[in-house]
PDB file of C-alpha atoms and ligand atoms in Angstrom:
ATOM      1  CA  UNK K   1       3.114  -0.653   0.796  1.00 86.00           C
ATOM      2  CA  UNK K   2       0.498   1.831   2.345  1.00 94.00           C
ATOM      3  CA  UNK K   3       1.759   3.792   5.169  1.00 96.00           C
ATOM      4  CA  UNK K   4       0.026   6.358   7.446  1.00 98.00           C
ATOM      5  CA  UNK K   5      -0.922   8.918   4.616  1.00 97.00           C
ATOM      6  CA  UNK K   6      -2.345   6.184   2.475  1.00 96.00           C
ATOM      7  CA  UNK K   7      -4.265   4.582   5.222  1.00 97.00           C
ATOM      8  CA  UNK K   8      -5.541   7.987   6.296  1.00 97.00           C
ATOM      9  CA  UNK K   9      -6.612   8.781   2.776  1.00 96.00           C
ATOM     10  CA  UNK K  10      -8.788   5.618   2.567  1.00 95.00           C
ATOM     11  CA  UNK K  11     -10.389   6.337   6.016  1.00 96.00           C
ATOM     12  CA  UNK K  12     -11.084  10.099   4.862  1.00 95.00           C
ATOM     13  CA  UNK K  13     -12.668   8.862   1.724  1.00 93.00           C
ATOM     14  CA  UNK K  14     -14.881   6.172   3.365  1.00 93.00           C
ATOM     15  CA  UNK K  15     -15.997   8.779   5.797  1.00 94.00           C
ATOM     16  CA  UNK K  16     -16.937  10.976   2.871  1.00 91.00           C
ATOM     17  CA  UNK K  17     -19.100   8.010   1.520  1.00 85.00           C
ATOM     18  CA  UNK K  18     -20.768   8.425   4.921  1.00 83.00           C
ATOM     19  CA  UNK K  19     -19.997   4.829   5.886  1.00 91.00           C
ATOM     20  CA  UNK K  20     -20.772   5.719   9.557  1.00 95.00           C
ATOM     21  CA  UNK K  21     -24.388   4.809  10.347  1.00 96.00           C
ATOM     22  CA  UNK K  22     -24.617   2.247   7.467  1.00 97.00           C
ATOM     23  CA  UNK K  23     -25.306  -1.428   8.194  1.00 98.00           C
ATOM     24  CA  UNK K  24     -23.408  -4.578   6.986  1.00 98.00           C
ATOM     25  CA  UNK K  25     -26.186  -6.533   5.363  1.00 98.00           C
ATOM     26  CA  UNK K  26     -24.070  -9.645   4.185  1.00 98.00           C
ATOM     27  CA  UNK K  27     -20.411 -10.697   4.286  1.00 98.00           C
ATOM     28  CA  UNK K  28     -18.540 -13.187   1.983  1.00 98.00           C
ATOM     29  CA  UNK K  29     -15.065 -14.406   2.325  1.00 98.00           C
ATOM     30  CA  UNK K  30     -13.238 -15.826  -0.837  1.00 98.00           C
ATOM     31  CA  UNK K  31      -9.721 -16.171   0.568  1.00 97.00           C
ATOM     32  CA  UNK K  32     -10.069 -17.622   4.335  1.00 97.00           C
ATOM     33  CA  UNK K  33      -6.602 -16.473   5.383  1.00 97.00           C
ATOM     34  CA  UNK K  34      -7.478 -12.815   4.975  1.00 98.00           C
ATOM     35  CA  UNK K  35      -9.573 -13.092   8.108  1.00 98.00           C
ATOM     36  CA  UNK K  36      -6.925 -13.213  10.957  1.00 98.00           C
ATOM     37  CA  UNK K  37      -9.773 -13.737  13.581  1.00 97.00           C
ATOM     38  CA  UNK K  38     -12.202 -15.227  14.324  1.00 98.00           C
ATOM     39  CA  UNK K  39     -12.611 -18.028  11.756  1.00 97.00           C
ATOM     40  CA  UNK K  40     -14.120 -16.902   8.403  1.00 98.00           C
ATOM     41  CA  UNK K  41     -17.596 -18.463   9.141  1.00 98.00           C
ATOM     42  CA  UNK K  42     -17.777 -16.980  12.563  1.00 98.00           C
ATOM     43  CA  UNK K  43     -16.514 -13.589  11.067  1.00 98.00           C
ATOM     44  CA  UNK K  44     -19.408 -13.541   8.461  1.00 98.00           C
ATOM     45  CA  UNK K  45     -21.990 -14.540  10.974  1.00 98.00           C
ATOM     46  CA  UNK K  46     -20.996 -12.057  13.525  1.00 98.00           C
ATOM     47  CA  UNK K  47     -20.435  -9.049  11.392  1.00 98.00           C
ATOM     48  CA  UNK K  48     -23.665  -9.299   9.496  1.00 98.00           C
ATOM     49  CA  UNK K  49     -26.310  -6.907  10.903  1.00 98.00           C
ATOM     50  CA  UNK K  50     -23.780  -4.599  12.705  1.00 98.00           C
ATOM     51  CA  UNK K  51     -23.649  -0.781  12.035  1.00 98.00           C
ATOM     52  CA  UNK K  52     -20.726   1.179  11.528  1.00 98.00           C
ATOM     53  CA  UNK K  53     -20.245   3.714  14.405  1.00 98.00           C
ATOM     54  CA  UNK K  54     -16.961   5.342  13.778  1.00 97.00           C
ATOM     55  CA  UNK K  55     -14.125   4.954  11.129  1.00 97.00           C
ATOM     56  CA  UNK K  56     -10.610   6.108  12.160  1.00 98.00           C
ATOM     57  CA  UNK K  57      -6.995   5.121  11.859  1.00 98.00           C
ATOM     58  CA  UNK K  58      -4.307   3.981  14.284  1.00 98.00           C
ATOM     59  CA  UNK K  59      -0.807   3.518  12.843  1.00 98.00           C
ATOM     60  CA  UNK K  60      -1.472   1.544   9.509  1.00 98.00           C
ATOM     61  CA  UNK K  61      -4.613   0.073  11.022  1.00 98.00           C
ATOM     62  CA  UNK K  62      -8.043   1.052   9.568  1.00 98.00           C
ATOM     63  CA  UNK K  63     -10.296   0.906  12.707  1.00 98.00           C
ATOM     64  CA  UNK K  64     -14.018   0.553  12.276  1.00 98.00           C
ATOM     65  CA  UNK K  65     -16.046   0.637  15.419  1.00 98.00           C
ATOM     66  CA  UNK K  66     -19.263  -1.369  14.923  1.00 98.00           C
ATOM     67  CA  UNK K  67     -22.393  -1.890  17.005  1.00 98.00           C
ATOM     68  CA  UNK K  68     -22.540  -4.436  19.766  1.00 98.00           C
ATOM     69  CA  UNK K  69     -19.113  -3.666  20.944  1.00 98.00           C
ATOM     70  CA  UNK K  70     -17.401  -5.159  17.885  1.00 98.00           C
ATOM     71  CA  UNK K  71     -14.403  -3.542  16.022  1.00 98.00           C
ATOM     72  CA  UNK K  72     -13.248  -4.385  12.587  1.00 98.00           C
ATOM     73  CA  UNK K  73      -9.519  -3.927  12.164  1.00 98.00           C
ATOM     74  CA  UNK K  74      -8.064  -3.898   8.626  1.00 98.00           C
ATOM     75  CA  UNK K  75      -4.163  -3.933   8.005  1.00 98.00           C
ATOM     76  CA  UNK K  76      -3.402  -3.511   4.255  1.00 96.00           C
ATOM     77  CA  UNK K  77       0.125  -4.791   4.557  1.00 94.00           C
ATOM     78  CA  UNK K  78       1.821  -4.976   1.047  1.00 91.00           C
ATOM     79  CA  UNK K  79      -0.955  -4.595  -1.446  1.00 92.00           C
ATOM     80  CA  UNK K  80      -4.257  -4.393   0.323  1.00 94.00           C
ATOM     81  CA  UNK K  81      -6.945  -1.911  -0.784  1.00 94.00           C
ATOM     82  CA  UNK K  82     -10.575  -1.154  -0.187  1.00 95.00           C
ATOM     83  CA  UNK K  83     -13.037  -0.754  -3.157  1.00 93.00           C
ATOM     84  CA  UNK K  84     -16.276   1.033  -2.583  1.00 93.00           C
ATOM     85  CA  UNK K  85     -18.614   0.038  -5.195  1.00 93.00           C
ATOM     86  CA  UNK K  86     -22.427  -0.389  -6.072  1.00 94.00           C
ATOM     87  CA  UNK K  87     -23.668  -3.808  -5.252  1.00 95.00           C
ATOM     88  CA  UNK K  88     -23.618  -6.379  -7.961  1.00 89.00           C
ATOM     89  CA  UNK K  89     -20.644  -5.074  -9.984  1.00 94.00           C
ATOM     90  CA  UNK K  90     -18.423  -8.091 -11.293  1.00 95.00           C
ATOM     91  CA  UNK K  91     -15.924  -9.215  -8.547  1.00 95.00           C
ATOM     92  CA  UNK K  92     -12.354  -9.263  -9.618  1.00 95.00           C
ATOM     93  CA  UNK K  93     -10.299 -12.391  -8.562  1.00 96.00           C
ATOM     94  CA  UNK K  94      -8.293 -10.359  -6.116  1.00 96.00           C
ATOM     95  CA  UNK K  95     -11.270  -9.225  -4.048  1.00 97.00           C
ATOM     96  CA  UNK K  96     -10.990 -11.602  -1.074  1.00 98.00           C
ATOM     97  CA  UNK K  97     -13.688 -10.226   1.266  1.00 98.00           C
ATOM     98  CA  UNK K  98     -16.960  -8.523   0.334  1.00 98.00           C
ATOM     99  CA  UNK K  99     -19.108  -6.651   2.847  1.00 98.00           C
ATOM    100  CA  UNK K 100     -22.362  -5.786   1.579  1.00 97.00           C
ATOM    101  CA  UNK K 101     -23.511  -2.412   2.888  1.00 97.00           C
ATOM    102  CA  UNK K 102     -27.211  -1.366   3.255  1.00 97.00           C
ATOM    103  CA  UNK K 103     -28.104  -3.861   0.473  1.00 97.00           C
ATOM    104  CA  UNK K 104     -26.966  -1.236  -2.022  1.00 96.00           C
ATOM    105  CA  UNK K 105     -23.197  -1.030  -1.934  1.00 96.00           C
ATOM    106  CA  UNK K 106     -20.155  -3.129  -1.288  1.00 96.00           C
ATOM    107  CA  UNK K 107     -16.890  -2.642   0.566  1.00 96.00           C
ATOM    108  CA  UNK K 108     -14.413  -4.931  -0.909  1.00 97.00           C
ATOM    109  CA  UNK K 109     -11.123  -5.990   0.387  1.00 97.00           C
ATOM    110  CA  UNK K 110      -8.721  -6.516  -2.558  1.00 96.00           C
ATOM    111  CA  UNK K 111      -5.167  -7.820  -2.088  1.00 96.00           C
ATOM    112  CA  UNK K 112      -3.026  -9.134  -4.903  1.00 94.00           C
ATOM    113  CA  UNK K 113      -0.300 -10.398  -2.608  1.00 94.00           C
ATOM    114  CA  UNK K 114      -2.645 -11.680   0.120  1.00 96.00           C
ATOM    115  CA  UNK K 115      -0.699 -10.418   3.218  1.00 96.00           C
ATOM    116  CA  UNK K 116      -3.472  -8.094   4.286  1.00 97.00           C
ATOM    117  CA  UNK K 117      -5.575  -9.130   7.345  1.00 98.00           C
ATOM    118  CA  UNK K 118      -8.945  -8.436   8.840  1.00 98.00           C
ATOM    119  CA  UNK K 119      -9.669  -8.798  12.528  1.00 98.00           C
ATOM    120  CA  UNK K 120     -13.174  -8.646  13.987  1.00 98.00           C
ATOM    121  CA  UNK K 121     -12.737  -8.386  17.744  1.00 98.00           C
ATOM    122  CA  UNK K 122     -14.373  -6.954  21.058  1.00 98.00           C
ATOM    123  CA  UNK K 123     -10.807  -6.169  22.319  1.00 98.00           C
ATOM    124  CA  UNK K 124      -9.018  -4.118  19.736  1.00 98.00           C
ATOM    125  CA  UNK K 125      -6.521  -2.758  22.238  1.00 98.00           C
ATOM    126  CA  UNK K 126      -4.855  -6.332  22.391  1.00 97.00           C
ATOM    127  CA  UNK K 127      -3.577  -5.438  18.887  1.00 97.00           C
ATOM    128  CA  UNK K 128      -3.539  -1.581  18.889  1.00 98.00           C
ATOM    129  CA  UNK K 129      -2.201  -1.386  22.380  1.00 97.00           C
ATOM    130  CA  UNK K 130       1.227  -2.485  21.279  1.00 96.00           C
ATOM    131  CA  UNK K 131       1.721   0.306  18.785  1.00 98.00           C
ATOM    132  CA  UNK K 132       3.935   3.202  19.445  1.00 98.00           C
ATOM    133  CA  UNK K 133       2.602   6.786  19.584  1.00 98.00           C
ATOM    134  CA  UNK K 134       0.930   8.519  16.621  1.00 98.00           C
ATOM    135  CA  UNK K 135       3.360  10.797  14.904  1.00 98.00           C
ATOM    136  CA  UNK K 136       0.751  13.481  14.224  1.00 98.00           C
ATOM    137  CA  UNK K 137      -0.828  13.337  17.661  1.00 98.00           C
ATOM    138  CA  UNK K 138      -0.378  16.437  19.913  1.00 97.00           C
ATOM    139  CA  UNK K 139       1.125  14.460  22.586  1.00 97.00           C
ATOM    140  CA  UNK K 140       3.917  13.306  20.284  1.00 98.00           C
ATOM    141  CA  UNK K 141       6.173  16.335  20.955  1.00 98.00           C
ATOM    142  CA  UNK K 142       9.800  16.883  20.091  1.00 98.00           C
ATOM    143  CA  UNK K 143      10.895  16.508  23.655  1.00 98.00           C
ATOM    144  CA  UNK K 144       9.124  13.157  23.867  1.00 98.00           C
ATOM    145  CA  UNK K 145      10.684  11.974  20.632  1.00 98.00           C
ATOM    146  CA  UNK K 146      14.129  13.022  21.911  1.00 98.00           C
ATOM    147  CA  UNK K 147      13.679  10.942  25.070  1.00 98.00           C
ATOM    148  CA  UNK K 148      12.334   7.998  23.158  1.00 98.00           C
ATOM    149  CA  UNK K 149      15.562   8.167  20.923  1.00 98.00           C
ATOM    150  CA  UNK K 150      17.822   8.397  23.961  1.00 97.00           C
ATOM    151  CA  UNK K 151      16.350   5.422  25.620  1.00 97.00           C
ATOM    152  CA  UNK K 152      17.606   3.016  22.980  1.00 96.00           C
ATOM    153  CA  UNK K 153      20.684   2.371  20.949  1.00 97.00           C
ATOM    154  CA  UNK K 154      19.276   1.165  17.595  1.00 97.00           C
ATOM    155  CA  UNK K 155      20.011   2.182  14.068  1.00 97.00           C
ATOM    156  CA  UNK K 156      17.595   5.074  13.275  1.00 98.00           C
ATOM    157  CA  UNK K 157      15.992   3.740  10.141  1.00 98.00           C
ATOM    158  CA  UNK K 158      15.009   0.411  11.509  1.00 98.00           C
ATOM    159  CA  UNK K 159      13.888   2.043  14.726  1.00 98.00           C
ATOM    160  CA  UNK K 160      11.551   4.360  12.768  1.00 98.00           C
ATOM    161  CA  UNK K 161      10.118   1.418  10.876  1.00 98.00           C
ATOM    162  CA  UNK K 162       9.387  -0.432  14.183  1.00 98.00           C
ATOM    163  CA  UNK K 163       5.676   0.100  14.745  1.00 98.00           C
ATOM    164  CA  UNK K 164       6.063  -0.527  18.474  1.00 98.00           C
ATOM    165  CA  UNK K 165       8.350   2.480  18.547  1.00 98.00           C
ATOM    166  CA  UNK K 166       6.330   4.890  16.354  1.00 98.00           C
ATOM    167  CA  UNK K 167       3.241   4.029  14.550  1.00 98.00           C
ATOM    168  CA  UNK K 168       2.554   4.542  10.823  1.00 98.00           C
ATOM    169  CA  UNK K 169       5.948   5.089   9.149  1.00 98.00           C
ATOM    170  CA  UNK K 170       7.157   2.822   6.376  1.00 96.00           C
ATOM    171  CA  UNK K 171      10.052   2.725   3.850  1.00 96.00           C
ATOM    172  CA  UNK K 172       8.956   5.743   1.791  1.00 96.00           C
ATOM    173  CA  UNK K 173       8.211   8.279   4.493  1.00 98.00           C
ATOM    174  CA  UNK K 174      11.190   7.249   6.658  1.00 98.00           C
ATOM    175  CA  UNK K 175      13.667   7.846   3.667  1.00 98.00           C
ATOM    176  CA  UNK K 176      11.943  11.207   3.050  1.00 98.00           C
ATOM    177  CA  UNK K 177      11.983  12.209   6.726  1.00 98.00           C
ATOM    178  CA  UNK K 178      15.619  11.274   7.204  1.00 98.00           C
ATOM    179  CA  UNK K 179      16.712  13.227   4.133  1.00 98.00           C
ATOM    180  CA  UNK K 180      14.715  16.258   5.120  1.00 98.00           C
ATOM    181  CA  UNK K 181      16.486  16.156   8.492  1.00 98.00           C
ATOM    182  CA  UNK K 182      19.916  15.429   7.036  1.00 98.00           C
ATOM    183  CA  UNK K 183      20.358  12.203   9.134  1.00 98.00           C
ATOM    184  CA  UNK K 184      21.924   9.080   7.735  1.00 98.00           C
ATOM    185  CA  UNK K 185      19.738   5.894   8.107  1.00 98.00           C
ATOM    186  CA  UNK K 186      22.574   4.042   9.841  1.00 97.00           C
ATOM    187  CA  UNK K 187      23.020   6.639  12.759  1.00 97.00           C
ATOM    188  CA  UNK K 188      22.480   5.244  16.229  1.00 97.00           C
ATOM    189  CA  UNK K 189      19.279   6.649  17.794  1.00 97.00           C
ATOM    190  CA  UNK K 190      21.033   7.965  21.084  1.00 97.00           C
ATOM    191  CA  UNK K 191      23.843   9.713  19.126  1.00 97.00           C
ATOM    192  CA  UNK K 192      21.352  12.182  17.635  1.00 97.00           C
ATOM    193  CA  UNK K 193      21.776  15.660  19.174  1.00 97.00           C
ATOM    194  CA  UNK K 194      18.685  17.448  20.486  1.00 98.00           C
ATOM    195  CA  UNK K 195      18.721  19.611  17.480  1.00 98.00           C
ATOM    196  CA  UNK K 196      18.766  16.654  15.174  1.00 98.00           C
ATOM    197  CA  UNK K 197      16.150  14.925  17.010  1.00 98.00           C
ATOM    198  CA  UNK K 198      13.839  17.996  16.873  1.00 98.00           C
ATOM    199  CA  UNK K 199      14.567  18.419  13.090  1.00 98.00           C
ATOM    200  CA  UNK K 200      13.629  14.705  12.541  1.00 98.00           C
ATOM    201  CA  UNK K 201      10.451  15.168  14.575  1.00 98.00           C
ATOM    202  CA  UNK K 202       9.492  18.132  12.418  1.00 98.00           C
ATOM    203  CA  UNK K 203      10.312  16.350   9.123  1.00 98.00           C
ATOM    204  CA  UNK K 204       8.443  13.247  10.048  1.00 98.00           C
ATOM    205  CA  UNK K 205       5.312  15.374  10.652  1.00 98.00           C
ATOM    206  CA  UNK K 206       5.911  17.460   7.604  1.00 98.00           C
ATOM    207  CA  UNK K 207       6.385  14.376   5.099  1.00 98.00           C
ATOM    208  CA  UNK K 208       3.258  12.738   6.620  1.00 98.00           C
ATOM    209  CA  UNK K 209       1.069  15.786   6.415  1.00 98.00           C
ATOM    210  CA  UNK K 210       2.293  16.414   2.864  1.00 97.00           C
ATOM    211  CA  UNK K 211       1.423  12.749   1.963  1.00 97.00           C
ATOM    212  CA  UNK K 212      -1.989  13.142   3.441  1.00 97.00           C
ATOM    213  CA  UNK K 213      -2.532  16.391   1.592  1.00 96.00           C
ATOM    214  CA  UNK K 214      -1.594  14.752  -1.786  1.00 95.00           C
ATOM    215  CA  UNK K 215      -3.821  11.728  -0.856  1.00 92.00           C
ATOM    216  CA  UNK K 216      -0.896   9.153  -0.738  1.00 93.00           C
ATOM    217  CA  UNK K 217       1.885   7.970  -2.799  1.00 93.00           C
ATOM    218  CA  UNK K 218       1.310   5.682  -5.711  1.00 90.00           C
ATOM    219  CA  UNK K 219       4.544   4.521  -7.348  1.00 84.00           C
ATOM    220  CA  UNK K 220       3.455   2.771 -10.593  1.00 71.00           C
ATOM    221  CA  UNK K 221       0.283   1.352 -12.257  1.00 67.00           C
ATOM    222  CA  UNK K 222       0.434  -2.194 -11.005  1.00 69.00           C
ATOM    223  CA  UNK K 223      -2.570  -3.770  -9.263  1.00 64.00           C
ATOM    224  CA  UNK K 224      -0.442  -3.884  -6.052  1.00 65.00           C
ATOM    225  CA  UNK K 225       0.079  -0.178  -5.954  1.00 77.00           C
ATOM    226  CA  UNK K 226      -1.798   2.177  -3.724  1.00 84.00           C
ATOM    227  CA  UNK K 227      -5.263   3.340  -4.879  1.00 83.00           C
ATOM    228  CA  UNK K 228      -7.858   5.029  -2.852  1.00 82.00           C
ATOM    229  CA  UNK K 229     -11.214   3.651  -2.124  1.00 81.00           C
ATOM    230  CA  UNK K 230     -12.363   5.625  -5.173  1.00 80.00           C
ATOM    231  CA  UNK K 231      -9.905   3.808  -7.300  1.00 83.00           C
ATOM    232  CA  UNK K 232      -7.649   6.947  -7.634  1.00 84.00           C
ATOM    233  CA  UNK K 233      -3.859   6.850  -7.393  1.00 89.00           C
ATOM    234  CA  UNK K 234      -2.307   9.325  -4.979  1.00 92.00           C
ATOM    235  CA  UNK K 235      -0.380  12.526  -6.109  1.00 91.00           C
ATOM    236  CA  UNK K 236       2.469  12.449  -3.710  1.00 92.00           C
ATOM    237  CA  UNK K 237       4.955  10.535  -5.904  1.00 91.00           C
ATOM    238  CA  UNK K 238       5.960  13.717  -7.846  1.00 89.00           C
ATOM    239  CA  UNK K 239       6.690  15.420  -4.507  1.00 91.00           C
ATOM    240  CA  UNK K 240       9.162  12.828  -3.225  1.00 95.00           C
ATOM    241  CA  UNK K 241      12.704  14.371  -2.573  1.00 96.00           C
ATOM    242  CA  UNK K 242      14.733  11.270  -2.273  1.00 95.00           C
ATOM    243  CA  UNK K 243      12.741   7.984  -2.345  1.00 95.00           C
ATOM    244  CA  UNK K 244      13.367   6.109  -5.704  1.00 93.00           C
ATOM    245  CA  UNK K 245      15.591   9.053  -7.077  1.00 95.00           C
ATOM    246  CA  UNK K 246      18.700   6.856  -7.303  1.00 97.00           C
ATOM    247  CA  UNK K 247      21.270   8.255  -9.685  1.00 97.00           C
ATOM    248  CA  UNK K 248      19.582  11.675  -9.848  1.00 97.00           C
ATOM    249  CA  UNK K 249      20.923  14.852  -8.186  1.00 98.00           C
ATOM    250  CA  UNK K 250      20.083  15.697  -4.482  1.00 98.00           C
ATOM    251  CA  UNK K 251      17.541  18.574  -4.751  1.00 97.00           C
ATOM    252  CA  UNK K 252      19.453  20.352  -2.016  1.00 97.00           C
ATOM    253  CA  UNK K 253      23.142  19.943  -2.923  1.00 98.00           C
ATOM    254  CA  UNK K 254      23.354  18.257  -6.266  1.00 98.00           C
ATOM    255  CA  UNK K 255      25.243  15.088  -5.067  1.00 98.00           C
ATOM    256  CA  UNK K 256      23.973  11.959  -6.689  1.00 98.00           C
ATOM    257  CA  UNK K 257      21.509  10.034  -4.640  1.00 98.00           C
ATOM    258  CA  UNK K 258      22.557   6.482  -3.857  1.00 97.00           C
ATOM    259  CA  UNK K 259      20.490   3.402  -2.901  1.00 97.00           C
ATOM    260  CA  UNK K 260      21.951   1.166   0.013  1.00 96.00           C
ATOM    261  CA  UNK K 261      20.469  -1.694   1.958  1.00 95.00           C
ATOM    262  CA  UNK K 262      19.776  -0.951   5.570  1.00 93.00           C
ATOM    263  CA  UNK K 263      18.114  -3.617   7.613  1.00 86.00           C
ATOM    264  CA  UNK K 264      17.008  -5.410   4.398  1.00 90.00           C
ATOM    265  CA  UNK K 265      15.280  -2.376   3.124  1.00 91.00           C
ATOM    266  CA  UNK K 266      16.532  -0.216   0.343  1.00 94.00           C
ATOM    267  CA  UNK K 267      17.251   3.220   1.412  1.00 97.00           C
ATOM    268  CA  UNK K 268      17.857   6.407  -0.594  1.00 97.00           C
ATOM    269  CA  UNK K 269      20.452   8.618   0.650  1.00 98.00           C
ATOM    270  CA  UNK K 270      22.427  11.779  -0.228  1.00 98.00           C
ATOM    271  CA  UNK K 271      25.835  10.952   1.277  1.00 95.00           C
ATOM    272  CA  UNK K 272      26.747  14.633   1.509  1.00 97.00           C
ATOM    273  CA  UNK K 273      23.784  15.917   3.222  1.00 98.00           C
ATOM    274  CA  UNK K 274      23.267  12.716   5.325  1.00 98.00           C
ATOM    275  CA  UNK K 275      26.841  12.004   6.692  1.00 96.00           C
ATOM    276  CA  UNK K 276      27.320   8.390   7.567  1.00 94.00           C
ATOM    277  CA  UNK K 277      28.173   7.582  11.198  1.00 92.00           C
ATOM    278  CA  UNK K 278      31.865   7.125  12.050  1.00 78.00           C
ATOM    279  CA  UNK K 279      32.721   3.586  13.049  1.00 58.00           C
ATOM    280  CA  UNK K 280      32.970   2.504  16.668  1.00 45.00           C
ATOM    281  CA  UNK K 281      36.614   3.457  17.145  1.00 43.00           C
ATOM    282  CA  UNK K 282      35.947   7.151  16.582  1.00 44.00           C
ATOM    283  CA  UNK K 283      32.769   8.130  18.159  1.00 43.00           C
ATOM    284  CA  UNK K 284      30.902  10.809  16.297  1.00 49.00           C
ATOM    285  CA  UNK K 285      31.485  14.186  17.591  1.00 50.00           C
ATOM    286  CA  UNK K 286      28.493  15.401  19.329  1.00 51.00           C
ATOM    287  CA  UNK K 287      27.421  19.065  19.326  1.00 53.00           C
ATOM    288  CA  UNK K 288      25.538  20.490  22.005  1.00 51.00           C
ATOM    289  CA  UNK K 289      22.107  21.817  21.092  1.00 45.00           C
TER     290      UNK K 289
HETATM  291 ZN1   ZN F   1      22.485  16.560  -0.726  1.00 81.88          ZN
END
């Protein structure tokens, strides 16, 4: 599932293709449900003739500001990807939306599992406004993160996956960040010490920056896996320290990495580096930071 670094990689590559300034000269929808709003017919009619003004990312959304006050939001969900190609190349059956660009190129939304969604809207904030802060933004400081953690009493892993709490993280980068900060995924957010919160804040930003530098994480060769807009897999999979390393030694202490279900998601943990929380009867000893 594409997370912040994968989405950023796609945005960066489309910007390298100089998508800004180009015009959508036709639109075709092959799987109507992919268009979340408006209805597919209206979508094609409205988007045709609009020019791309700016391409950015917010959380896991690709945000394309268009002329006439319209914005195209793309959420890749499980297996969505964007293919940038010359016009007229044969369409594969998983390419559900095709935007013709300047009559010479096509931007195609491909999605084997069909959970991805496109929104064409004049009010993107109604969707984006609900997202939590951007983890790589300057305003997302360690102190702010600490106070966010202290305001709630939720298990840290599902909390970090909650896009309303913090935008952009998914299963891979949360496992990596928790391991790097030596925090067990079942810890309750407000039991983290200030030192732990600052360490987690640092590691979240580090794993995301490294993911972007390596142009995303691709975990296999399947159609549903992450590929950039240039049809290239990311290089971050070799750099993962804990995710999908079940049964292999922890790179820090040698303890065998285990896989546990946490909030219906598989989690990869070193049980020595990441001490599980004590049960409710014996509150975890808090150290002052
Ligand atoms: Zn370890």
